[in-house]
mmCIF file of C-alpha atoms in Angstrom:
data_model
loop_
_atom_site.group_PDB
_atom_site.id
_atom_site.type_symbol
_atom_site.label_atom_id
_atom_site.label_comp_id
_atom_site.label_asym_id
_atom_site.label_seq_id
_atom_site.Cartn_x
_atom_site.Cartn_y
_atom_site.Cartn_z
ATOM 1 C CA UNK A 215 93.244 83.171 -118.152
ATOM 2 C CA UNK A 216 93.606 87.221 -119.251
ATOM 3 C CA UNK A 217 95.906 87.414 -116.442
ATOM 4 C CA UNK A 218 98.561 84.182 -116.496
ATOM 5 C CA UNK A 219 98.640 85.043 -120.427
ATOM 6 C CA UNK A 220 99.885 88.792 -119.781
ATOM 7 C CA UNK A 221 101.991 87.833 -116.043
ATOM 8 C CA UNK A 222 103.473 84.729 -117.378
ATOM 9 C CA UNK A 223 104.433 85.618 -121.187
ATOM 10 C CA UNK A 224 107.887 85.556 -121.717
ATOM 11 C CA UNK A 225 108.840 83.423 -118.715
ATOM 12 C CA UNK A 226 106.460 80.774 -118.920
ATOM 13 C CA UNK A 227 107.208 78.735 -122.470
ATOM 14 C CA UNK A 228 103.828 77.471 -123.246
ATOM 15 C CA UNK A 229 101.851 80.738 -122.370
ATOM 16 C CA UNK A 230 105.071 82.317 -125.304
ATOM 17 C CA UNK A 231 104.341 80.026 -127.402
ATOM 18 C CA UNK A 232 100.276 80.516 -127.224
ATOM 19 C CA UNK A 233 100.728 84.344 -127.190
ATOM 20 C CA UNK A 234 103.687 84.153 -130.017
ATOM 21 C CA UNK A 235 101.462 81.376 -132.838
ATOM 22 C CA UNK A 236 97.636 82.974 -132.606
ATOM 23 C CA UNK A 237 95.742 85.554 -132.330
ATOM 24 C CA UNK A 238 94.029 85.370 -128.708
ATOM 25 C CA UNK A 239 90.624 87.181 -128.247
ATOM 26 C CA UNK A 240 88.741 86.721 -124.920
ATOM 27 C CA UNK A 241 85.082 87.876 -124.575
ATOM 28 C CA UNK A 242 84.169 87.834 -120.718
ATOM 29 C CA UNK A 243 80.429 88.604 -120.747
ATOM 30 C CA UNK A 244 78.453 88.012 -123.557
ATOM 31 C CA UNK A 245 74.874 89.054 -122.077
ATOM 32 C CA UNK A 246 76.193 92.225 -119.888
ATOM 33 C CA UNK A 247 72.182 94.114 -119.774
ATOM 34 C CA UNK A 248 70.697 90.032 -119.083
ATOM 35 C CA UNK A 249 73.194 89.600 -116.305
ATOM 36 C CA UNK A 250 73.157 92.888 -114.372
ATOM 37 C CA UNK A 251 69.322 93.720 -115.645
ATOM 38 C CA UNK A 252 68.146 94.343 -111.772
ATOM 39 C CA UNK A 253 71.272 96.410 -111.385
ATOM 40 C CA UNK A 254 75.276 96.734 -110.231
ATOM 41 C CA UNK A 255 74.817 93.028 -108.714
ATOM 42 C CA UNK A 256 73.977 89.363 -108.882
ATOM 43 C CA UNK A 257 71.617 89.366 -107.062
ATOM 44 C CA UNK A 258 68.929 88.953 -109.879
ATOM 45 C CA UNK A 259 69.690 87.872 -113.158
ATOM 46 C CA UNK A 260 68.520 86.420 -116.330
ATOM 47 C CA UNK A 261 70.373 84.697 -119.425
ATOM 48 C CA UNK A 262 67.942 86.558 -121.792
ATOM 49 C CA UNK A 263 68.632 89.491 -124.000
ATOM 50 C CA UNK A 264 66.570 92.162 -123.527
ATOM 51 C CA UNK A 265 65.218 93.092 -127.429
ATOM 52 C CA UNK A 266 62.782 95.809 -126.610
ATOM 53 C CA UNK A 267 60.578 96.397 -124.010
ATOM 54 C CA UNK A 268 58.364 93.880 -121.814
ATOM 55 C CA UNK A 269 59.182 90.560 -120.799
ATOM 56 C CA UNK A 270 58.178 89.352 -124.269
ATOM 57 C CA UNK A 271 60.926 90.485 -125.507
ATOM 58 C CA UNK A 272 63.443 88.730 -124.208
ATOM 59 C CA UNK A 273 65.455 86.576 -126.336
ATOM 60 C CA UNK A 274 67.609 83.346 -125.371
ATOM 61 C CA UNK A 275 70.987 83.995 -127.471
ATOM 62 C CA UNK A 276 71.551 80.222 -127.315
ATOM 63 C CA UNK A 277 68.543 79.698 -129.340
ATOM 64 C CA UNK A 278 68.553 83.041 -131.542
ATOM 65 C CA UNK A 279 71.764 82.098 -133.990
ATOM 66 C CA UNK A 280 70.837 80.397 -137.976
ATOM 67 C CA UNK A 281 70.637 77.095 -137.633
ATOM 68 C CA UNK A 282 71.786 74.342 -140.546
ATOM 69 C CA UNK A 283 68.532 72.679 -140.141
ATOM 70 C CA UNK A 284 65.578 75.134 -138.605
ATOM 71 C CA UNK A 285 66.506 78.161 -140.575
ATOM 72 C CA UNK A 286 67.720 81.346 -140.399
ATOM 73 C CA UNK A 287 65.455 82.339 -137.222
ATOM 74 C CA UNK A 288 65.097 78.822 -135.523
ATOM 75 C CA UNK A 289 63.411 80.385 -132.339
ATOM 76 C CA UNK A 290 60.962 82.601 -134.211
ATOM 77 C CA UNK A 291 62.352 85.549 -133.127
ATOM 78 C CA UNK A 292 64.753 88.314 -134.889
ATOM 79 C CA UNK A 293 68.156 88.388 -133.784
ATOM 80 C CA UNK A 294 69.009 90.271 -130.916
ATOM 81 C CA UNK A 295 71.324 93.210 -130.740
ATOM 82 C CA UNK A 296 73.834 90.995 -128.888
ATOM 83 C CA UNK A 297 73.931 87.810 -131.793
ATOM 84 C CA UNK A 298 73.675 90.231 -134.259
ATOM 85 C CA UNK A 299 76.757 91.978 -132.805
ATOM 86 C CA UNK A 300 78.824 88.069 -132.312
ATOM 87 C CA UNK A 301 78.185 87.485 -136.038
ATOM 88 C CA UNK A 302 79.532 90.800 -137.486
ATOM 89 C CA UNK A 303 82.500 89.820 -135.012
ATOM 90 C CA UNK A 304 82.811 86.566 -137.086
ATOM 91 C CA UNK A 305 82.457 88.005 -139.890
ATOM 92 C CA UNK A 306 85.458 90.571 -139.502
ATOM 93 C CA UNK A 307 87.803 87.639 -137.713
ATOM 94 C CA UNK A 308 88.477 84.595 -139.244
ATOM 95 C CA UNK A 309 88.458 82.102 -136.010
ATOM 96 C CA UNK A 310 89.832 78.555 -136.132
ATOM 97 C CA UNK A 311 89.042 77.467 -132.821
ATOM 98 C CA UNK A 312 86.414 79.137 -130.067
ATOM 99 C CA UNK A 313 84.810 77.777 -127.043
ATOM 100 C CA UNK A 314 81.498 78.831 -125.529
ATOM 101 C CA UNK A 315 81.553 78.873 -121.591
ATOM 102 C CA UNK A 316 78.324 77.982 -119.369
ATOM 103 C CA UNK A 317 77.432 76.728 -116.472
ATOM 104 C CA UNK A 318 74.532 74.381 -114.835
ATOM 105 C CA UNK A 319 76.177 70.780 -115.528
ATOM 106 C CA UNK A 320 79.777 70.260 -115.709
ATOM 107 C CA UNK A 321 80.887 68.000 -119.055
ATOM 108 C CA UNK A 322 82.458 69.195 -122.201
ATOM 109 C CA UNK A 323 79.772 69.265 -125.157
ATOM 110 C CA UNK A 324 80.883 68.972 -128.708
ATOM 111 C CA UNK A 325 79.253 69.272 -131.985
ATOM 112 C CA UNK A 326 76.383 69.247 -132.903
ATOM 113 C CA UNK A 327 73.604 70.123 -131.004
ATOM 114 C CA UNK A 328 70.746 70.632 -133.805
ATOM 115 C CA UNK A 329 71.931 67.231 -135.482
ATOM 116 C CA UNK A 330 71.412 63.588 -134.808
ATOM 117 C CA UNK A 331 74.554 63.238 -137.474
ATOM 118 C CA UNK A 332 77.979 62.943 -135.924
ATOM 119 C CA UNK A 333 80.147 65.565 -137.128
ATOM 120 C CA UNK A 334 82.712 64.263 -139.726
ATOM 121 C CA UNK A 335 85.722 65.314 -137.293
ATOM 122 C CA UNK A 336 83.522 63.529 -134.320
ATOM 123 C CA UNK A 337 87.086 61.309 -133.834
ATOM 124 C CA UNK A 338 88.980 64.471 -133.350
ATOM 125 C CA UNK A 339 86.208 66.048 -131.156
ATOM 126 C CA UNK A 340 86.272 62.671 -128.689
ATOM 127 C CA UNK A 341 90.257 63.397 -128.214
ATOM 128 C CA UNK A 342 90.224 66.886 -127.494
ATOM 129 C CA UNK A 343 87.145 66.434 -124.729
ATOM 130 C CA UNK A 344 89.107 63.958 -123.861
ATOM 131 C CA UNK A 345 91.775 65.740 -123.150
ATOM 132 C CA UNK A 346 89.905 68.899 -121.564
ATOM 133 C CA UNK A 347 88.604 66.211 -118.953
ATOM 134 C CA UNK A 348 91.819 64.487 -117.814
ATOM 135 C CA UNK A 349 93.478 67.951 -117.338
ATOM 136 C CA UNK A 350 90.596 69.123 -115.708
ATOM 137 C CA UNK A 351 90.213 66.584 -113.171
ATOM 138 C CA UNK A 352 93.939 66.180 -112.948
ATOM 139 C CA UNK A 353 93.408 70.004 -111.278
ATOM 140 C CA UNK A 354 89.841 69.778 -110.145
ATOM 141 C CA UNK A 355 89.765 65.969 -108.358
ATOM 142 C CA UNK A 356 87.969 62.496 -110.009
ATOM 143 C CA UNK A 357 84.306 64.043 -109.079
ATOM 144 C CA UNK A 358 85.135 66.964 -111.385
ATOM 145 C CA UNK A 359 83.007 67.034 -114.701
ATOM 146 C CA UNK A 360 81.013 63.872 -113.751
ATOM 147 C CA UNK A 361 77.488 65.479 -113.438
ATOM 148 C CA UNK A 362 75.703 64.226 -116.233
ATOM 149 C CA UNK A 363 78.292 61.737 -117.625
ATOM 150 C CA UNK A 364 81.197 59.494 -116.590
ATOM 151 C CA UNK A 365 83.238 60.429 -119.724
ATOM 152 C CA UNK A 366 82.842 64.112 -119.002
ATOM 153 C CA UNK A 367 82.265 64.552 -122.236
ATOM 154 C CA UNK A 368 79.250 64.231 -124.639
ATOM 155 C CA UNK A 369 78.030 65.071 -128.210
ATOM 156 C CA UNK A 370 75.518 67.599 -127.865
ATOM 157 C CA UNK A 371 72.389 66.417 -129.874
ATOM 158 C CA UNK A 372 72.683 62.931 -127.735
ATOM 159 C CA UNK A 373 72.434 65.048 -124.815
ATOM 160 C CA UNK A 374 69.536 67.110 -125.623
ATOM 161 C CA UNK A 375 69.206 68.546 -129.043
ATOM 162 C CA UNK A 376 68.448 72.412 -129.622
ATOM 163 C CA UNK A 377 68.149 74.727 -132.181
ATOM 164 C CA UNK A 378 70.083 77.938 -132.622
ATOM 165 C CA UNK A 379 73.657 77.628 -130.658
ATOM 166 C CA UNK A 380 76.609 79.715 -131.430
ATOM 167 C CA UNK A 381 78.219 76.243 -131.411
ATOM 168 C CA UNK A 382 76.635 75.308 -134.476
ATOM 169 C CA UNK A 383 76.396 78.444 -135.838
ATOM 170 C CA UNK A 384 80.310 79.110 -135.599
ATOM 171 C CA UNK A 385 80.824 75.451 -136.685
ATOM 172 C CA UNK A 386 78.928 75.259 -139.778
ATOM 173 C CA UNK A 387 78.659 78.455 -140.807
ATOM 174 C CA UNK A 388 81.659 80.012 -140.078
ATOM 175 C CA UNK A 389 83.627 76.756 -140.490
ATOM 176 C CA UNK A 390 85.506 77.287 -136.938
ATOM 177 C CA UNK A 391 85.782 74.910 -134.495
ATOM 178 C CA UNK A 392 83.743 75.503 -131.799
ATOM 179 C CA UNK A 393 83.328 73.629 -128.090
ATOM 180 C CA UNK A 394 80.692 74.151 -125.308
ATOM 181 C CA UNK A 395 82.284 74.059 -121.565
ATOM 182 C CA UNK A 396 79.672 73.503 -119.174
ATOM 183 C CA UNK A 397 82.031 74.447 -115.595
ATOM 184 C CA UNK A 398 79.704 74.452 -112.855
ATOM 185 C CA UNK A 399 76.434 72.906 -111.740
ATOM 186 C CA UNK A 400 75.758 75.817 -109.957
ATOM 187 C CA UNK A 401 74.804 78.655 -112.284
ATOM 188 C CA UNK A 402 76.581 81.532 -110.271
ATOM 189 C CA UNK A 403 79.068 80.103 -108.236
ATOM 190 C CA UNK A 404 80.210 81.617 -104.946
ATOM 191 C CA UNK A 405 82.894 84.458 -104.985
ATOM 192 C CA UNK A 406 85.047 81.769 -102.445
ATOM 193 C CA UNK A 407 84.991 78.898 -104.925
ATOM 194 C CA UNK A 408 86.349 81.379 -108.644
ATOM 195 C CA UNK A 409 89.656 80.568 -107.535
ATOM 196 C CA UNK A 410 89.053 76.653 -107.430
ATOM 197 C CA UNK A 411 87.002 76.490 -110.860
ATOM 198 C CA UNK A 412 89.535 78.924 -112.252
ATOM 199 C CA UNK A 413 92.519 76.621 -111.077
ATOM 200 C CA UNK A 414 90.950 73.621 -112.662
ATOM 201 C CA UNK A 415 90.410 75.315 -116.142
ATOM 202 C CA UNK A 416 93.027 77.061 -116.688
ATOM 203 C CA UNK A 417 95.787 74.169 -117.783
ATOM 204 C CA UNK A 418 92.763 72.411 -120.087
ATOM 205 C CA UNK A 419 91.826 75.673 -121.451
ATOM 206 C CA UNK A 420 95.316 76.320 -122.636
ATOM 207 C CA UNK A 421 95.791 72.592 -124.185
ATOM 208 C CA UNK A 422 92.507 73.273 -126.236
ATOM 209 C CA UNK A 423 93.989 76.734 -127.453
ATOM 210 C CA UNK A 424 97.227 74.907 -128.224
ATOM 211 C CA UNK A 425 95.076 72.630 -130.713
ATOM 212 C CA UNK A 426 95.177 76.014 -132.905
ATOM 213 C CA UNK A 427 98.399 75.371 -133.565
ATOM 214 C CA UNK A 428 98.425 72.133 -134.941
ATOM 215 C CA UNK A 429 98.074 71.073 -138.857
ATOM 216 C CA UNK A 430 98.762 72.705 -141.759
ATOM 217 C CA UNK A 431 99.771 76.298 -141.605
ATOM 218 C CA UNK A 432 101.568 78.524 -143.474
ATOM 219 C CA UNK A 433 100.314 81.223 -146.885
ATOM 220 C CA UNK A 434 99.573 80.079 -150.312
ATOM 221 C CA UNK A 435 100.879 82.801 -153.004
ATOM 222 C CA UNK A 436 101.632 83.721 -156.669
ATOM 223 C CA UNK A 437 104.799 81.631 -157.002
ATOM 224 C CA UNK A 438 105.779 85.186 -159.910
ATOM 225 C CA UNK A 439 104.172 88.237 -158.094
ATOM 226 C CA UNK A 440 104.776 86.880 -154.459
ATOM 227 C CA UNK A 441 101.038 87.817 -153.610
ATOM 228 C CA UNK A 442 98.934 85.841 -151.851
#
């Protein structure tokens, strides 16, 4: 995605427009010591933070954020270096839209996860999944995204409800909009199939980004002093 935004910009009109309308920041490891903890390879690796020393320790970042429901410290622990660090990044960025990539099942989950409630925007959520899917399988073949459901899609408490994901956190805290993309059953994918996962993402990744766009926009300011 880095690369067809830099390559194609100026030449391609919808990666101009993208680069042109937002702000675009990309974050391509968010656990760098959890995945590379036995070393320079994959050979090993664990989606746990590592807060101190002893296997005790380690933390589950996807279970370590406040949570609307269970509390500032829904998993008991204190947050690691690595959420702490994602919520000063909130903090200093005002983000609109975000999406939170994993792998293990392949279907698009949407708000919430810590909440039988449907989100009030759970219409808008169902179109946008909606959307992700049919470009994704449009790239990816019929099979693609049908792991756990035929829609491809699913709210995220009626799949299995947790406490303490950035999802939630970003959503109700931080009042962005915020998507899980679950991309591969298999948890670290072979080196020979990036090119086919990548291929398949890349178009429904860039209509979800594109949803940034859309709405009211614009700056509110002092009609005398011209100040916002």
């Amino acid at each position: 995605l880095i690369d067809k935004l830099l390559r194609e910009y100026g030449t391609n009109q919808d990666v101009t427009n993208l680069v042109d309308n937002m702000e675009i920041f990309i974050n391509p490891l968010s656990n760098p010591e959890g995945t590379y903890i036995a070393g320079d390879n994959l050979d090993f690796s664990l989606r746990y933070t590592r807060n101190g020393i002893g296997l005790d320790h380690f933390i589950d970042m996807n279970r370590n954020f406040p949570d609307a429901i269970a509390g500032e410290h829904p998993d008991g622990n204190d947050y690691s270096f690595e959420t702490e660090a994602f919520m000063q990044y909130a903090d200093n960025h005002h983000f609109v839209m975000s999406a939170n990539l994993h792998s293990g099942a392949e279907v698009v989950n949407y708000p919430f996860d810590t909440d039988s409630a449907l989100p009030a925007d759970n219409a808008w959520w169902k179109m946008v999944a909606q959307e992700y899917v049919a470009l994704a399988r449009l790239y990816g073949g019929e099979s693609y995204m049908t792991s756990d459901f035929p829609s491809g899609y699913i709210n995220g408490y009626a799949w299995y409800s947790i406490t303490g994901s950035r999802q939630d956190y970003m959503n109700y805290f931080k009042h962005c909009r915020e998507v899980t993309l679950e991309l591969s059953i298999d948890k670290k994918l072979a080196n020979d199939l990036l090119p086919s996962y990548t291929s398949r993402n890349i178009a429904p990744m860039m209509a979800y980004m594109n949803r940034a766009t859309k709405g009211l926009r614009g700056f509110v300011t002092d009609s005398v002093t011209g100040e916002p």
